[in-house]
mmCIF file of C-alpha atoms and ligand atoms in Angstrom:
data_model
loop_
_atom_site.group_PDB
_atom_site.id
_atom_site.type_symbol
_atom_site.label_atom_id
_atom_site.label_comp_id
_atom_site.label_asym_id
_atom_site.label_seq_id
_atom_site.Cartn_x
_atom_site.Cartn_y
_atom_site.Cartn_z
ATOM 1 C CA MET A 23 -11.444 -15.153 -5.508
ATOM 2 C CA ARG A 24 -9.530 -12.232 -4.006
ATOM 3 C CA ARG A 25 -11.765 -9.425 -2.724
ATOM 4 C CA LYS A 26 -10.562 -6.076 -3.999
ATOM 5 C CA LEU A 27 -8.918 -3.618 -1.618
ATOM 6 C CA VAL A 28 -8.773 0.140 -2.153
ATOM 7 C CA ALA A 29 -6.378 2.033 0.090
ATOM 8 C CA ALA A 30 -6.295 5.809 0.593
ATOM 9 C CA ASN A 31 -2.854 7.217 1.383
ATOM 10 C CA TRP A 32 -3.512 10.731 2.634
ATOM 11 C CA LYS A 33 0.229 11.349 3.159
ATOM 12 C CA MET A 34 0.893 14.641 5.039
ATOM 13 C CA HIS A 35 -2.227 16.401 3.824
ATOM 14 C CA GLY A 36 -5.186 18.068 5.468
ATOM 15 C CA SER A 37 -6.070 19.344 8.903
ATOM 16 C CA ARG A 38 -8.210 17.961 11.718
ATOM 17 C CA ASP A 39 -11.376 19.556 10.380
ATOM 18 C CA ALA A 40 -10.644 18.861 6.712
ATOM 19 C CA ASN A 41 -9.804 15.212 7.365
ATOM 20 C CA ARG A 42 -12.883 14.694 9.548
ATOM 21 C CA ALA A 43 -15.052 16.128 6.769
ATOM 22 C CA LEU A 44 -13.315 14.096 4.046
ATOM 23 C CA LEU A 45 -13.793 10.833 5.892
ATOM 24 C CA ALA A 46 -17.388 11.620 6.806
ATOM 25 C CA ALA A 47 -18.145 12.223 3.120
ATOM 26 C CA VAL A 48 -16.412 8.988 2.095
ATOM 27 C CA ALA A 49 -18.008 6.896 4.855
ATOM 28 C CA ALA A 50 -21.492 8.134 4.004
ATOM 29 C CA SER A 51 -21.422 6.655 0.492
ATOM 30 C CA LEU A 52 -19.032 3.700 0.443
ATOM 31 C CA PRO A 53 -20.298 1.114 -2.066
ATOM 32 C CA GLY A 54 -19.480 -1.970 0.057
ATOM 33 C CA SER A 55 -18.247 -3.955 -2.949
ATOM 34 C CA CYS A 56 -14.582 -3.844 -1.848
ATOM 35 C CA ASP A 57 -12.480 -3.479 1.299
ATOM 36 C CA VAL A 58 -11.436 0.107 2.014
ATOM 37 C CA VAL A 59 -8.499 1.207 4.164
ATOM 38 C CA VAL A 60 -7.604 4.797 4.983
ATOM 39 C CA PHE A 61 -4.113 5.915 5.965
ATOM 40 C CA PRO A 62 -4.473 9.357 7.592
ATOM 41 C CA PRO A 63 -1.566 11.299 9.125
ATOM 42 C CA PHE A 64 -0.746 9.875 12.597
ATOM 43 C CA PRO A 65 -2.237 12.693 14.742
ATOM 44 C CA TYR A 66 -5.729 12.085 13.330
ATOM 45 C CA LEU A 67 -5.759 8.294 13.312
ATOM 46 C CA ALA A 68 -7.257 7.493 16.735
ATOM 47 C CA GLU A 69 -10.037 10.037 16.442
ATOM 48 C CA LEU A 70 -11.026 8.936 12.946
ATOM 49 C CA ILE A 71 -10.981 5.261 13.919
ATOM 50 C CA ALA A 72 -13.262 5.965 16.888
ATOM 51 C CA ALA A 73 -15.738 7.792 14.649
ATOM 52 C CA HIS A 74 -15.877 5.261 11.795
ATOM 53 C CA ALA A 75 -16.434 1.590 12.520
ATOM 54 C CA GLY A 76 -16.578 -0.497 9.355
ATOM 55 C CA ILE A 77 -13.712 1.222 7.518
ATOM 56 C CA GLY A 78 -10.191 -0.192 7.761
ATOM 57 C CA PHE A 79 -7.422 2.074 9.010
ATOM 58 C CA GLY A 80 -3.669 1.929 8.858
ATOM 59 C CA GLY A 81 -0.459 3.766 9.692
ATOM 60 C CA GLN A 82 1.578 5.319 6.896
ATOM 61 C CA ASP A 83 4.709 4.021 8.595
ATOM 62 C CA VAL A 84 5.782 1.947 11.610
ATOM 63 C CA SER A 85 8.940 1.680 13.678
ATOM 64 C CA ALA A 86 11.342 -1.173 13.070
ATOM 65 C CA HIS A 87 11.623 -1.385 16.879
ATOM 66 C CA ALA A 88 9.050 -2.930 19.194
ATOM 67 C CA ALA A 89 9.346 -0.251 21.925
ATOM 68 C CA GLY A 90 11.861 1.967 23.646
ATOM 69 C CA ALA A 91 13.854 5.184 23.372
ATOM 70 C CA TYR A 92 13.195 5.977 19.710
ATOM 71 C CA THR A 93 12.050 9.583 19.614
ATOM 72 C CA GLY A 94 9.416 10.273 17.013
ATOM 73 C CA GLU A 95 8.743 6.631 16.181
ATOM 74 C CA VAL A 96 5.394 4.825 16.378
ATOM 75 C CA ALA A 97 5.358 1.160 17.422
ATOM 76 C CA ALA A 98 3.243 -1.499 15.741
ATOM 77 C CA SER A 99 1.719 -2.296 19.159
ATOM 78 C CA MET A 100 0.504 1.320 19.352
ATOM 79 C CA LEU A 101 -1.093 1.082 15.934
ATOM 80 C CA ARG A 102 -2.844 -2.111 16.985
ATOM 81 C CA ASP A 103 -3.864 -0.495 20.282
ATOM 82 C CA ILE A 104 -5.867 2.212 18.535
ATOM 83 C CA GLY A 105 -7.444 -0.180 16.029
ATOM 84 C CA CYS A 106 -5.211 -0.136 12.949
ATOM 85 C CA GLY A 107 -5.336 -3.262 10.822
ATOM 86 C CA TYR A 108 -2.827 -2.178 8.181
ATOM 87 C CA VAL A 109 0.445 -0.339 7.717
ATOM 88 C CA LEU A 110 2.327 0.879 4.647
ATOM 89 C CA VAL A 111 5.882 -0.415 4.443
ATOM 90 C CA GLY A 112 8.553 0.506 1.921
ATOM 91 C CA HIS A 113 6.628 3.302 0.195
ATOM 92 C CA SER A 114 8.896 4.879 -2.420
ATOM 93 C CA GLU A 115 8.780 8.201 -0.564
ATOM 94 C CA ARG A 116 10.184 6.426 2.525
ATOM 95 C CA ARG A 117 12.799 4.627 0.426
ATOM 96 C CA GLN A 118 13.803 7.884 -1.298
ATOM 97 C CA TYR A 119 13.588 10.558 1.413
ATOM 98 C CA HIS A 120 14.287 8.411 4.466
ATOM 99 C CA HIS A 121 16.768 6.025 2.850
ATOM 100 C CA GLU A 122 14.867 2.932 3.906
ATOM 101 C CA ASP A 123 16.690 -0.208 2.842
ATOM 102 C CA ASP A 124 15.732 -3.868 2.656
ATOM 103 C CA ALA A 125 16.891 -4.643 6.204
ATOM 104 C CA LEU A 126 14.816 -1.824 7.686
ATOM 105 C CA ILE A 127 11.806 -2.734 5.551
ATOM 106 C CA CYS A 128 12.019 -6.372 6.680
ATOM 107 C CA ALA A 129 12.216 -5.292 10.337
ATOM 108 C CA LYS A 130 9.094 -3.158 9.869
ATOM 109 C CA LEU A 131 7.270 -6.075 8.222
ATOM 110 C CA GLU A 132 8.226 -8.267 11.188
ATOM 111 C CA ARG A 133 7.011 -5.721 13.772
ATOM 112 C CA ALA A 134 3.676 -5.342 11.968
ATOM 113 C CA LEU A 135 3.110 -9.095 11.665
ATOM 114 C CA GLU A 136 3.999 -9.644 15.336
ATOM 115 C CA GLN A 137 1.042 -7.401 16.165
ATOM 116 C CA GLY A 138 -1.344 -9.024 13.697
ATOM 117 C CA ILE A 139 -1.268 -5.961 11.426
ATOM 118 C CA THR A 140 -1.314 -6.468 7.651
ATOM 119 C CA PRO A 141 1.605 -4.672 6.034
ATOM 120 C CA ILE A 142 1.200 -3.394 2.487
ATOM 121 C CA LEU A 143 4.679 -3.743 1.022
ATOM 122 C CA CYS A 144 5.318 -1.202 -1.762
ATOM 123 C CA VAL A 145 7.623 -2.038 -4.651
ATOM 124 C CA GLY A 146 8.282 -0.413 -7.998
ATOM 125 C CA GLU A 147 10.860 0.956 -10.394
ATOM 126 C CA THR A 148 11.919 4.531 -11.196
ATOM 127 C CA LEU A 149 11.575 6.027 -14.664
ATOM 128 C CA ASP A 150 15.299 5.518 -15.333
ATOM 129 C CA GLN A 151 15.054 1.882 -14.348
ATOM 130 C CA ARG A 152 12.057 1.346 -16.636
ATOM 131 C CA ARG A 153 13.922 2.996 -19.509
ATOM 132 C CA GLN A 154 16.894 0.742 -18.852
ATOM 133 C CA GLY A 155 14.592 -2.282 -19.071
ATOM 134 C CA VAL A 156 15.326 -3.439 -15.522
ATOM 135 C CA THR A 157 11.804 -3.216 -14.074
ATOM 136 C CA GLU A 158 11.599 -6.950 -13.370
ATOM 137 C CA ALA A 159 15.083 -7.033 -11.849
ATOM 138 C CA ILE A 160 14.158 -4.171 -9.503
ATOM 139 C CA ILE A 161 10.918 -5.855 -8.434
ATOM 140 C CA THR A 162 12.764 -9.133 -7.903
ATOM 141 C CA ALA A 163 15.366 -7.378 -5.762
ATOM 142 C CA GLN A 164 12.751 -5.547 -3.693
ATOM 143 C CA LEU A 165 10.803 -8.765 -3.065
ATOM 144 C CA HIS A 166 13.843 -10.910 -2.354
ATOM 145 C CA ALA A 167 14.613 -9.887 1.240
ATOM 146 C CA PRO A 168 10.957 -9.934 2.419
ATOM 147 C CA LEU A 169 10.401 -13.353 0.808
ATOM 148 C CA GLN A 170 13.546 -14.685 2.503
ATOM 149 C CA ALA A 171 12.811 -13.108 5.868
ATOM 150 C CA LEU A 172 9.118 -13.922 6.132
ATOM 151 C CA GLY A 173 8.957 -17.393 4.590
ATOM 152 C CA GLU A 174 5.373 -18.676 4.813
ATOM 153 C CA ARG A 175 4.304 -15.539 6.688
ATOM 154 C CA ILE A 176 4.487 -13.682 3.375
ATOM 155 C CA ALA A 177 0.882 -14.928 2.995
ATOM 156 C CA ARG A 178 -0.106 -12.355 5.633
ATOM 157 C CA ILE A 179 0.992 -9.284 3.688
ATOM 158 C CA ALA A 180 -0.401 -7.383 0.723
ATOM 159 C CA ILE A 181 1.802 -5.930 -1.996
ATOM 160 C CA ALA A 182 1.430 -2.645 -3.856
ATOM 161 C CA TYR A 183 3.115 -2.281 -7.231
ATOM 162 C CA GLU A 184 3.823 1.430 -7.454
ATOM 163 C CA PRO A 185 6.002 2.526 -10.361
ATOM 164 C CA VAL A 186 7.785 5.570 -8.935
ATOM 165 C CA TRP A 187 7.331 7.447 -12.220
ATOM 166 C CA ALA A 188 3.555 7.214 -11.831
ATOM 167 C CA ILE A 189 3.261 8.399 -8.225
ATOM 168 C CA GLY A 190 1.833 11.888 -7.972
ATOM 169 C CA THR A 191 2.818 12.637 -11.573
ATOM 170 C CA GLY A 192 -0.476 12.087 -13.373
ATOM 171 C CA HIS A 193 1.305 9.482 -15.576
ATOM 172 C CA THR A 194 -0.537 6.268 -14.853
ATOM 173 C CA ALA A 195 0.885 2.976 -16.028
ATOM 174 C CA SER A 196 -1.353 1.635 -18.784
ATOM 175 C CA ALA A 197 -3.553 -1.248 -17.753
ATOM 176 C CA ALA A 198 -1.320 -3.544 -19.838
ATOM 177 C CA GLN A 199 1.904 -2.251 -18.254
ATOM 178 C CA ALA A 200 0.429 -2.611 -14.772
ATOM 179 C CA GLN A 201 -0.950 -6.097 -15.491
ATOM 180 C CA ALA A 202 2.449 -7.230 -16.799
ATOM 181 C CA ALA A 203 4.176 -6.074 -13.626
ATOM 182 C CA HIS A 204 1.497 -7.632 -11.417
ATOM 183 C CA ALA A 205 1.694 -10.945 -13.273
ATOM 184 C CA PHE A 206 5.455 -10.841 -12.781
ATOM 185 C CA ILE A 207 5.047 -10.214 -9.030
ATOM 186 C CA ARG A 208 2.612 -13.125 -8.830
ATOM 187 C CA SER A 209 5.075 -15.338 -10.690
ATOM 188 C CA GLN A 210 7.731 -14.459 -8.099
ATOM 189 C CA LEU A 211 5.311 -15.465 -5.344
ATOM 190 C CA ALA A 212 4.347 -18.621 -7.241
ATOM 191 C CA ALA A 213 7.997 -19.620 -7.413
ATOM 192 C CA ARG A 214 7.725 -19.876 -3.612
ATOM 193 C CA ASP A 215 4.276 -21.381 -3.395
ATOM 194 C CA ALA A 216 1.559 -21.535 -6.042
ATOM 195 C CA LYS A 217 -1.298 -21.471 -3.521
ATOM 196 C CA LEU A 218 0.193 -18.473 -1.772
ATOM 197 C CA SER A 219 0.525 -16.559 -5.010
ATOM 198 C CA ARG A 220 -3.205 -16.927 -5.594
ATOM 199 C CA MET A 221 -4.060 -15.607 -2.108
ATOM 200 C CA ILE A 222 -1.976 -12.441 -1.836
ATOM 201 C CA ARG A 223 -3.588 -9.187 -2.901
ATOM 202 C CA VAL A 224 -1.439 -7.097 -5.236
ATOM 203 C CA LEU A 225 -2.613 -3.483 -5.513
ATOM 204 C CA TYR A 226 -1.668 -0.989 -8.187
ATOM 205 C CA GLY A 227 -0.602 2.521 -7.136
ATOM 206 C CA GLY A 228 0.392 5.509 -9.230
ATOM 207 C CA SER A 229 -2.053 8.232 -10.297
ATOM 208 C CA VAL A 230 -5.118 6.016 -9.977
ATOM 209 C CA LYS A 231 -8.231 8.110 -10.584
ATOM 210 C CA ALA A 232 -11.883 7.572 -11.380
ATOM 211 C CA ALA A 233 -11.137 7.760 -15.114
ATOM 212 C CA ASN A 234 -8.626 4.863 -15.154
ATOM 213 C CA ALA A 235 -9.688 2.733 -12.178
ATOM 214 C CA SER A 236 -12.099 0.446 -14.055
ATOM 215 C CA ASP A 237 -9.507 -0.470 -16.697
ATOM 216 C CA LEU A 238 -6.842 -1.140 -14.096
ATOM 217 C CA PHE A 239 -9.113 -3.129 -11.781
ATOM 218 C CA ALA A 240 -10.382 -5.257 -14.687
ATOM 219 C CA GLN A 241 -6.909 -6.806 -15.058
ATOM 220 C CA PRO A 242 -6.726 -10.340 -13.681
ATOM 221 C CA ASP A 243 -3.764 -9.747 -11.370
ATOM 222 C CA ILE A 244 -4.757 -6.297 -10.066
ATOM 223 C CA ASP A 245 -6.606 -6.632 -6.773
ATOM 224 C CA GLY A 246 -7.338 -2.981 -6.090
ATOM 225 C CA GLY A 247 -5.443 0.252 -5.700
ATOM 226 C CA LEU A 248 -3.251 2.321 -3.420
ATOM 227 C CA VAL A 249 -4.487 5.834 -4.079
ATOM 228 C CA GLY A 250 -2.710 9.053 -3.138
ATOM 229 C CA GLY A 251 -3.888 12.344 -4.646
ATOM 230 C CA ALA A 252 -7.305 11.118 -5.768
ATOM 231 C CA SER A 253 -8.103 9.857 -2.262
ATOM 232 C CA LEU A 254 -8.207 13.469 -1.042
ATOM 233 C CA VAL A 255 -11.383 14.212 -3.013
ATOM 234 C CA ALA A 256 -14.370 12.273 -1.672
ATOM 235 C CA GLU A 257 -16.307 11.921 -4.963
ATOM 236 C CA GLU A 258 -13.189 10.845 -6.841
ATOM 237 C CA PHE A 259 -12.228 8.289 -4.215
ATOM 238 C CA LEU A 260 -15.783 6.940 -4.013
ATOM 239 C CA ALA A 261 -15.847 6.496 -7.794
ATOM 240 C CA ILE A 262 -12.573 4.539 -7.562
ATOM 241 C CA CYS A 263 -14.068 2.341 -4.826
ATOM 242 C CA ALA A 264 -17.170 1.770 -6.948
ATOM 243 C CA ALA A 265 -14.918 0.553 -9.790
ATOM 244 C CA ALA A 266 -13.434 -2.127 -7.511
ATOM 245 C CA ARG A 267 -15.709 -5.179 -7.581
HETATM 246 C C1 PEP B 16 0.981 6.832 -3.467
HETATM 247 O O1 PEP B 16 1.535 7.742 -2.893
HETATM 248 O O2 PEP B 16 1.024 5.709 -2.986
HETATM 249 C C2 PEP B 16 0.288 7.123 -4.725
HETATM 250 C C3 PEP B 16 -0.035 6.114 -5.478
HETATM 251 O O3 PEP B 16 0.047 8.447 -5.024
HETATM 252 P P1 PEP B 16 -0.781 9.011 -6.298
HETATM 253 O O4 PEP B 16 -2.065 8.242 -6.368
HETATM 254 O O5 PEP B 16 -0.977 10.456 -5.980
HETATM 255 O O6 PEP B 16 0.070 8.786 -7.490
#
């Protein structure tokens, strides 16, 4: 049985005071029925980790390099150093605005795993791609390089299916659409190793909110959510966590 995981991607939102208050409100009422991971902006990570034992934390990004003269980058070893257990890799906003490709994404996965950090690999199609009926081909392509590069170590990652058309748009995939994509992802993993496919957590991301979380999380292949906008409102995020059991 896979324990559900709910991840809060705060993106580039908030301030020191606002983020402290948001996390304090979340931490005070977490239901305990699922794992919770928060991805704050980098400057606030260490302070929030120090103040909140018992919640998981992660970086929104990680360098593809282990160390060195890479201005502005954050190494996986640094994330581990301050207590991060997770990192987002291949988020569609990184693919789109920072032109991240498969090779870069694989290098980031490698750096995270070297440090014992669980990467959450994000995959998903654009609206155009869905309309063209190539959703499965896109997911297959996005999984191909990581599956090749990581081999058996793929068991140490989590995956987030995030249809790009549902991220920040208010258009959630229906529970049936999401389940179909998740079942497809699991079938791709099963083609490698049936046992492995049953172990890996596959999260859904894309306008998850309190009103749709229960339906989504009731699907057999949906193991929790990667939540953007709704994670910035404590009551909304707590209701999503409560739906994950
Ligand atoms: C995300 O950015 O990963 C995300 C799912 O955002 P939202 O929940 O706002 O759609």
